[in-house]
PDB file of C-alpha atoms in Angstrom:
ATOM      1  CA  GLU A  27       1.999  10.707  13.686  1.00 61.00           C
ATOM      2  CA  ALA A  28      -0.955   8.844  12.554  1.00 60.00           C
ATOM      3  CA  ALA A  29      -2.240   6.219  14.708  1.00 92.00           C
ATOM      4  CA  VAL A  30      -3.840   2.464  12.690  1.00 97.00           C
ATOM      5  CA  THR A  31      -4.073  -0.073  15.116  1.00 97.00           C
ATOM      6  CA  GLN A  32      -6.068  -3.568  14.112  1.00 98.00           C
ATOM      7  CA  SER A  33      -7.064  -6.774  16.134  1.00 97.00           C
ATOM      8  CA  PRO A  34      -6.793  -9.239  16.077  1.00 97.00           C
ATOM      9  CA  ARG A  35      -3.003  -9.099  14.560  1.00 97.00           C
ATOM     10  CA  ASN A  36      -3.613 -13.065  13.736  1.00 98.00           C
ATOM     11  CA  LYS A  37      -6.701 -15.239  12.830  1.00 98.00           C
ATOM     12  CA  VAL A  38      -7.304 -18.810  12.700  1.00 98.00           C
ATOM     13  CA  THR A  39     -10.654 -19.718  11.270  1.00 97.00           C
ATOM     14  CA  VAL A  40     -11.649 -22.682   9.380  1.00 97.00           C
ATOM     15  CA  THR A  41     -13.965 -22.952   5.977  1.00 97.00           C
ATOM     16  CA  GLY A  42     -16.589 -20.725   6.337  1.00 97.00           C
ATOM     17  CA  GLY A  43     -15.853 -19.846   9.935  1.00 97.00           C
ATOM     18  CA  ASN A  44     -17.086 -16.504   9.800  1.00 96.00           C
ATOM     19  CA  VAL A  45     -14.277 -13.781  10.961  1.00 97.00           C
ATOM     20  CA  THR A  46     -14.178 -10.097  11.030  1.00 98.00           C
ATOM     21  CA  LEU A  47     -11.432  -7.986  11.590  1.00 98.00           C
ATOM     22  CA  SER A  48     -11.402  -4.183  13.103  1.00 98.00           C
ATOM     23  CA  CYS A  49      -9.413  -1.245  12.042  1.00 98.00           C
ATOM     24  CA  ARG A  50      -9.185   1.901  14.075  1.00 98.00           C
ATOM     25  CA  GLN A  51      -7.873   5.141  12.777  1.00 97.00           C
ATOM     26  CA  THR A  52      -6.793   8.389  16.161  1.00 94.00           C
ATOM     27  CA  ASN A  53      -6.355  11.417  12.760  1.00 87.00           C
ATOM     28  CA  SER A  54      -9.820  11.921  12.045  1.00 87.00           C
ATOM     29  CA  HIS A  55      -9.143  10.642   8.778  1.00 92.00           C
ATOM     30  CA  ASN A  56     -11.477  10.579   6.081  1.00 92.00           C
ATOM     31  CA  TYR A  57     -11.029   7.751   3.874  1.00 94.00           C
ATOM     32  CA  MET A  58     -10.203   4.198   5.107  1.00 96.00           C
ATOM     33  CA  TYR A  59      -8.487   1.576   3.453  1.00 97.00           C
ATOM     34  CA  TRP A  60      -8.716  -2.588   3.524  1.00 98.00           C
ATOM     35  CA  TYR A  61      -5.925  -4.816   1.766  1.00 98.00           C
ATOM     36  CA  ARG A  62      -4.686  -8.208   0.824  1.00 98.00           C
ATOM     37  CA  GLN A  63      -1.467  -8.899   0.763  1.00 97.00           C
ATOM     38  CA  ASP A  64      -0.325 -12.029  -1.345  1.00 96.00           C
ATOM     39  CA  THR A  65       3.030 -13.072  -3.068  1.00 90.00           C
ATOM     40  CA  GLY A  66       2.271 -11.783  -6.127  1.00 89.00           C
ATOM     41  CA  HIS A  67       0.389 -10.022  -5.835  1.00 93.00           C
ATOM     42  CA  GLY A  68       1.539  -7.233  -3.321  1.00 93.00           C
ATOM     43  CA  LEU A  69      -0.993  -5.166  -2.367  1.00 96.00           C
ATOM     44  CA  ARG A  70      -4.832  -5.964  -3.644  1.00 96.00           C
ATOM     45  CA  LEU A  71      -7.653  -2.838  -2.613  1.00 96.00           C
ATOM     46  CA  ILE A  72     -10.488  -4.554  -0.679  1.00 98.00           C
ATOM     47  CA  HIS A  73     -13.087  -1.609  -0.102  1.00 97.00           C
ATOM     48  CA  TYR A  74     -12.723   2.123   1.168  1.00 96.00           C
ATOM     49  CA  SER A  75     -15.191   4.375   2.596  1.00 96.00           C
ATOM     50  CA  TYR A  76     -14.650   8.406   3.074  1.00 93.00           C
ATOM     51  CA  GLY A  77     -16.354   8.306   5.691  1.00 93.00           C
ATOM     52  CA  ALA A  78     -19.245   7.080   8.409  1.00 95.00           C
ATOM     53  CA  GLY A  79     -22.325   5.182   6.340  1.00 95.00           C
ATOM     54  CA  ASN A  80     -20.012   5.121   2.562  1.00 95.00           C
ATOM     55  CA  LEU A  81     -18.712   2.689   1.412  1.00 97.00           C
ATOM     56  CA  GLN A  82     -16.688   2.006  -2.061  1.00 95.00           C
ATOM     57  CA  ILE A  83     -15.888  -1.537  -4.017  1.00 96.00           C
ATOM     58  CA  GLY A  84     -11.714  -1.650  -4.491  1.00 94.00           C
ATOM     59  CA  ASP A  85     -10.586  -4.541  -7.255  1.00 94.00           C
ATOM     60  CA  VAL A  86     -11.080  -7.485  -5.058  1.00 96.00           C
ATOM     61  CA  PRO A  87     -13.922  -7.634  -3.027  1.00 97.00           C
ATOM     62  CA  ASP A  88     -15.399 -11.026  -4.186  1.00 97.00           C
ATOM     63  CA  GLY A  89     -16.517 -12.451  -1.025  1.00 97.00           C
ATOM     64  CA  TYR A  90     -15.669  -9.452   1.754  1.00 98.00           C
ATOM     65  CA  LYS A  91     -18.250  -6.607   3.616  1.00 98.00           C
ATOM     66  CA  ALA A  92     -17.459  -3.971   4.401  1.00 98.00           C
ATOM     67  CA  THR A  93     -18.695  -1.321   6.807  1.00 98.00           C
ATOM     68  CA  ARG A  94     -17.039   2.452   8.168  1.00 97.00           C
ATOM     69  CA  THR A  95     -19.206   2.695  11.306  1.00 97.00           C
ATOM     70  CA  THR A  96     -17.656   5.944  12.597  1.00 96.00           C
ATOM     71  CA  GLN A  97     -15.365   8.306  11.595  1.00 95.00           C
ATOM     72  CA  GLU A  98     -12.721   6.286  13.493  1.00 96.00           C
ATOM     73  CA  ASP A  99     -13.645   2.969  13.400  1.00 98.00           C
ATOM     74  CA  PHE A 100     -13.532   0.051   9.713  1.00 98.00           C
ATOM     75  CA  PHE A 101     -14.699  -3.528   9.579  1.00 98.00           C
ATOM     76  CA  LEU A 102     -13.534  -5.651   7.576  1.00 98.00           C
ATOM     77  CA  LEU A 103     -16.665  -9.076   6.803  1.00 98.00           C
ATOM     78  CA  LEU A 104     -15.789 -13.055   5.692  1.00 97.00           C
ATOM     79  CA  GLU A 105     -18.715 -14.170   6.345  1.00 93.00           C
ATOM     80  CA  LEU A 106     -18.477 -17.716   4.869  1.00 95.00           C
ATOM     81  CA  ALA A 107     -14.420 -18.067   4.689  1.00 97.00           C
ATOM     82  CA  SER A 108     -12.638 -20.352   2.238  1.00 98.00           C
ATOM     83  CA  PRO A 109      -8.665 -20.594   2.367  1.00 97.00           C
ATOM     84  CA  SER A 110      -8.570 -18.978  -0.599  1.00 97.00           C
ATOM     85  CA  GLN A 111      -8.855 -16.015   1.490  1.00 98.00           C
ATOM     86  CA  THR A 112      -6.014 -16.906   3.920  1.00 98.00           C
ATOM     87  CA  SER A 113      -3.446 -13.871   3.719  1.00 98.00           C
ATOM     88  CA  LEU A 114      -2.227 -10.821   5.157  1.00 98.00           C
ATOM     89  CA  TYR A 115      -4.218  -8.420   5.826  1.00 98.00           C
ATOM     90  CA  PHE A 116      -3.565  -3.954   6.182  1.00 98.00           C
ATOM     91  CA  CYS A 117      -5.814  -1.149   6.937  1.00 98.00           C
ATOM     92  CA  ALA A 118      -4.956   2.707   5.803  1.00 97.00           C
ATOM     93  CA  SER A 119      -6.408   6.154   5.960  1.00 95.00           C
ATOM     94  CA  SER A 120      -5.791   8.990   4.100  1.00 93.00           C
ATOM     95  CA  ASP A 121      -7.071  12.722   5.150  1.00 86.00           C
ATOM     96  CA  GLY A 122      -7.765  15.088   2.575  1.00 75.00           C
ATOM     97  CA  SER A 123      -7.762  12.930  -1.816  1.00 74.00           C
ATOM     98  CA  GLY A 124      -7.244   9.264  -0.770  1.00 75.00           C
ATOM     99  CA  GLY A 125      -5.656   9.032  -4.204  1.00 82.00           C
ATOM    100  CA  ARG A 126      -2.652  12.488  -4.164  1.00 86.00           C
ATOM    101  CA  ASP A 127      -2.543  12.039  -0.169  1.00 88.00           C
ATOM    102  CA  THR A 128      -0.557   9.685   2.143  1.00 92.00           C
ATOM    103  CA  GLN A 129      -1.799   6.638   3.045  1.00 94.00           C
ATOM    104  CA  TYR A 130      -0.758   5.670   7.005  1.00 95.00           C
ATOM    105  CA  PHE A 131      -1.828   1.972   7.282  1.00 97.00           C
ATOM    106  CA  GLY A 132      -1.933  -0.430  10.446  1.00 97.00           C
ATOM    107  CA  PRO A 133       0.857  -3.251  11.442  1.00 97.00           C
ATOM    108  CA  GLY A 134      -1.020  -6.111   9.417  1.00 98.00           C
ATOM    109  CA  THR A 135      -3.428  -8.629  10.470  1.00 98.00           C
ATOM    110  CA  ARG A 136      -2.484 -12.089   9.576  1.00 98.00           C
ATOM    111  CA  LEU A 137      -5.367 -14.835   8.352  1.00 98.00           C
ATOM    112  CA  LEU A 138      -5.380 -18.124   8.149  1.00 98.00           C
ATOM    113  CA  VAL A 139      -8.246 -20.046   6.964  1.00 98.00           C
ATOM    114  CA  LEU A 140      -8.221 -23.691   7.406  1.00 97.00           C
TER     115      LEU A 140
ATOM    116  CA  GLY B  16      -7.436   0.740 -16.224  1.00 80.00           C
ATOM    117  CA  ASP B  17      -4.638   2.416 -14.010  1.00 89.00           C
ATOM    118  CA  SER B  18      -2.137   0.451 -13.422  1.00 93.00           C
ATOM    119  CA  VAL B  19       1.809   0.419 -11.629  1.00 96.00           C
ATOM    120  CA  THR B  20       3.730  -2.327 -13.092  1.00 96.00           C
ATOM    121  CA  GLN B  21       6.871  -3.006 -11.067  1.00 97.00           C
ATOM    122  CA  THR B  22       9.965  -4.912 -13.167  1.00 95.00           C
ATOM    123  CA  GLU B  23      11.991  -7.085 -10.009  1.00 95.00           C
ATOM    124  CA  GLY B  24       9.794  -9.215  -7.596  1.00 95.00           C
ATOM    125  CA  GLN B  25      13.275  -9.062  -6.226  1.00 97.00           C
ATOM    126  CA  VAL B  26      17.100  -7.513  -5.621  1.00 98.00           C
ATOM    127  CA  ALA B  27      19.941  -8.262  -3.287  1.00 98.00           C
ATOM    128  CA  LEU B  28      23.250  -5.612  -3.358  1.00 98.00           C
ATOM    129  CA  SER B  29      26.010  -5.140  -1.557  1.00 98.00           C
ATOM    130  CA  GLU B  30      26.667  -1.731   0.789  1.00 97.00           C
ATOM    131  CA  GLU B  31      27.587   1.534  -0.957  1.00 97.00           C
ATOM    132  CA  ASP B  32      26.068  -0.304  -3.838  1.00 98.00           C
ATOM    133  CA  PHE B  33      23.288   1.909  -6.319  1.00 98.00           C
ATOM    134  CA  LEU B  34      19.862   0.692  -6.736  1.00 98.00           C
ATOM    135  CA  THR B  35      17.424   1.496  -8.757  1.00 98.00           C
ATOM    136  CA  ILE B  36      14.053  -0.183  -9.085  1.00 98.00           C
ATOM    137  CA  HIS B  37      12.012   0.645 -12.027  1.00 98.00           C
ATOM    138  CA  CYS B  38       8.182   1.316 -11.640  1.00 98.00           C
ATOM    139  CA  ASN B  39       6.636   2.304 -14.622  1.00 98.00           C
ATOM    140  CA  TYR B  40       2.546   3.696 -14.745  1.00 97.00           C
ATOM    141  CA  SER B  41       0.021   3.775 -17.618  1.00 95.00           C
ATOM    142  CA  ALA B  42      -2.293   6.675 -16.979  1.00 93.00           C
ATOM    143  CA  SER B  43      -3.609   9.239 -18.272  1.00 89.00           C
ATOM    144  CA  GLY B  44      -3.634  12.691 -16.829  1.00 89.00           C
ATOM    145  CA  TYR B  45      -1.209  13.420 -15.104  1.00 91.00           C
ATOM    146  CA  PRO B  46      -1.583  10.945 -11.477  1.00 93.00           C
ATOM    147  CA  ALA B  47      -0.059  11.703  -8.612  1.00 95.00           C
ATOM    148  CA  LEU B  48       3.100   8.993  -8.181  1.00 97.00           C
ATOM    149  CA  PHE B  49       4.099   7.729  -4.630  1.00 97.00           C
ATOM    150  CA  TRP B  50       6.592   5.273  -2.942  1.00 98.00           C
ATOM    151  CA  TYR B  51       6.171   3.608  -0.101  1.00 98.00           C
ATOM    152  CA  VAL B  52       8.522   1.683   2.285  1.00 98.00           C
ATOM    153  CA  GLN B  53       7.619  -2.301   3.863  1.00 98.00           C
ATOM    154  CA  TYR B  54       9.609  -3.450   6.376  1.00 97.00           C
ATOM    155  CA  PRO B  55       9.973  -6.837   8.140  1.00 94.00           C
ATOM    156  CA  GLY B  56       6.518  -7.641  10.944  1.00 93.00           C
ATOM    157  CA  GLU B  57       5.682  -3.673   9.568  1.00 96.00           C
ATOM    158  CA  GLY B  58       2.475  -2.116   7.797  1.00 97.00           C
ATOM    159  CA  PRO B  59       4.385  -0.599   4.774  1.00 97.00           C
ATOM    160  CA  GLN B  60       5.608   3.753   5.243  1.00 97.00           C
ATOM    161  CA  PHE B  61       5.050   6.347   2.947  1.00 96.00           C
ATOM    162  CA  LEU B  62       8.244   7.146   1.753  1.00 98.00           C
ATOM    163  CA  PHE B  63       7.468   9.880  -1.047  1.00 97.00           C
ATOM    164  CA  ARG B  64       5.199  11.043  -3.683  1.00 96.00           C
ATOM    165  CA  ALA B  65       5.703  13.297  -7.046  1.00 96.00           C
ATOM    166  CA  SER B  66       2.328  14.853  -9.065  1.00 93.00           C
ATOM    167  CA  ARG B  67       3.695  16.719 -11.899  1.00 94.00           C
ATOM    168  CA  ASP B  68       5.431  16.153 -14.757  1.00 96.00           C
ATOM    169  CA  LYS B  69       9.651  16.732 -13.541  1.00 97.00           C
ATOM    170  CA  GLU B  70       9.332  16.908 -10.107  1.00 97.00           C
ATOM    171  CA  LYS B  71      11.242  15.058  -7.888  1.00 98.00           C
ATOM    172  CA  GLY B  72      10.509  13.299  -4.962  1.00 97.00           C
ATOM    173  CA  SER B  73      13.553  11.935  -1.781  1.00 98.00           C
ATOM    174  CA  SER B  74      13.224  10.877   1.553  1.00 97.00           C
ATOM    175  CA  ARG B  75      16.395   9.517   3.537  1.00 95.00           C
ATOM    176  CA  GLY B  76      18.960   9.235   0.604  1.00 97.00           C
ATOM    177  CA  PHE B  77      16.291   7.641  -2.209  1.00 98.00           C
ATOM    178  CA  GLU B  78      14.957  10.011  -4.752  1.00 98.00           C
ATOM    179  CA  ALA B  79      12.454   9.269  -8.197  1.00 98.00           C
ATOM    180  CA  THR B  80      11.271  11.852 -10.933  1.00 98.00           C
ATOM    181  CA  TYR B  81       8.330  11.716 -11.895  1.00 98.00           C
ATOM    182  CA  ASP B  82       8.687  11.382 -15.817  1.00 97.00           C
ATOM    183  CA  LYS B  83       5.940  12.036 -17.988  1.00 96.00           C
ATOM    184  CA  GLY B  84       7.490  10.958 -21.407  1.00 96.00           C
ATOM    185  CA  THR B  85       8.473   6.934 -20.378  1.00 97.00           C
ATOM    186  CA  THR B  86       5.855   7.410 -18.037  1.00 97.00           C
ATOM    187  CA  SER B  87       7.596   5.968 -15.307  1.00 98.00           C
ATOM    188  CA  PHE B  88       9.378   6.955 -11.255  1.00 98.00           C
ATOM    189  CA  HIS B  89      11.860   4.178 -10.693  1.00 98.00           C
ATOM    190  CA  LEU B  90      13.526   4.472  -7.228  1.00 98.00           C
ATOM    191  CA  ARG B  91      17.652   5.348  -7.568  1.00 98.00           C
ATOM    192  CA  LYS B  92      19.370   5.800  -3.819  1.00 98.00           C
ATOM    193  CA  ALA B  93      23.557   5.756  -4.608  1.00 98.00           C
ATOM    194  CA  SER B  94      24.565   3.870  -2.123  1.00 97.00           C
ATOM    195  CA  VAL B  95      22.184   0.972  -0.159  1.00 98.00           C
ATOM    196  CA  GLN B  96      22.427  -0.126   3.293  1.00 97.00           C
ATOM    197  CA  GLU B  97      22.742  -3.149   5.357  1.00 97.00           C
ATOM    198  CA  SER B  98      19.048  -0.900   7.101  1.00 97.00           C
ATOM    199  CA  ASP B  99      17.174  -0.753   3.509  1.00 98.00           C
ATOM    200  CA  SER B 100      16.155  -4.541   3.415  1.00 98.00           C
ATOM    201  CA  ALA B 101      12.935  -4.111   2.807  1.00 98.00           C
ATOM    202  CA  VAL B 102      10.241  -3.995   0.768  1.00 98.00           C
ATOM    203  CA  TYR B 103       9.836  -1.351  -2.046  1.00 98.00           C
ATOM    204  CA  TYR B 104       6.249  -0.763  -3.116  1.00 98.00           C
ATOM    205  CA  CYS B 105       5.074   2.208  -6.004  1.00 98.00           C
ATOM    206  CA  ALA B 106       1.953   3.134  -6.463  1.00 97.00           C
ATOM    207  CA  LEU B 107      -0.129   5.482  -8.802  1.00 95.00           C
ATOM    208  CA  GLY B 108      -3.480   7.317  -7.725  1.00 93.00           C
ATOM    209  CA  SER B 109      -5.685   6.755  -8.975  1.00 85.00           C
ATOM    210  CA  ASN B 110      -7.864   9.843 -11.280  1.00 78.00           C
ATOM    211  CA  SER B 111     -11.046   9.571  -8.946  1.00 79.00           C
ATOM    212  CA  GLY B 112      -8.319  10.955  -6.204  1.00 80.00           C
ATOM    213  CA  THR B 113      -9.695   8.723  -4.202  1.00 86.00           C
ATOM    214  CA  TYR B 114      -7.364   5.583  -3.788  1.00 91.00           C
ATOM    215  CA  GLN B 115      -3.980   4.259  -4.533  1.00 94.00           C
ATOM    216  CA  ARG B 116      -3.254   1.405  -6.551  1.00 94.00           C
ATOM    217  CA  PHE B 117       0.035  -0.206  -5.377  1.00 95.00           C
ATOM    218  CA  GLY B 118       2.416  -2.573  -7.890  1.00 96.00           C
ATOM    219  CA  THR B 119       3.178  -5.697  -7.149  1.00 96.00           C
ATOM    220  CA  GLY B 120       6.669  -4.604  -5.408  1.00 97.00           C
ATOM    221  CA  THR B 121      10.487  -5.587  -5.088  1.00 97.00           C
ATOM    222  CA  LYS B 122      11.993  -7.032  -2.197  1.00 97.00           C
ATOM    223  CA  LEU B 123      14.838  -5.737  -1.888  1.00 98.00           C
ATOM    224  CA  GLN B 124      18.154  -7.326   0.536  1.00 98.00           C
ATOM    225  CA  VAL B 125      21.197  -5.726   0.429  1.00 98.00           C
ATOM    226  CA  VAL B 126      24.372  -7.569   2.674  1.00 96.00           C
ATOM    227  CA  PRO B 127      27.167  -6.080   4.575  1.00 92.00           C
TER     228      PRO B 127
END
């Protein structure tokens, strides 16, 4: 069973604050993804990566940066957090082709921006 | 661009009822289609997929058939249980093959 962990599980910050969300997968998957989940919008792709040092832009990238430091680790950075970024964030990974293979999700990080 | 539409935001059923959750897609070619399920407090988890016309995917009593003609991949279950209460997501694999695009989700509530 693929294992994806996220930290922190909950985070509160203020407007303009700096936040880093972490994701680690231990199955040597090539692809990793960051999503945000909001009522009425479902899961929306922020950024993704197909290997260390690679970064691809998703559907809602504004206000977010990401970095893939190793095969295992993928970070999402909010450098000037805004209340509109209050959301539930999920990381996922998949082996092989991310568009045709199963994605394995972490437990999520709930972010509140005051 | 590619898109997935789930028309039901919420569905309420009684145990042993028949379930249908509609999923329609817009894309060229034959994208892979997926269903994921998300239980409260957890991340989504893979249910099953299909990648060619008329292929049926199934798992845990749920099933869906890839229909290129109607561009649909509707989720069905003959007899739901309270434990099936969850949010169900339909997803489409991108033509580039590098990511999936998810629908807005359907919350299923099953009462005993």
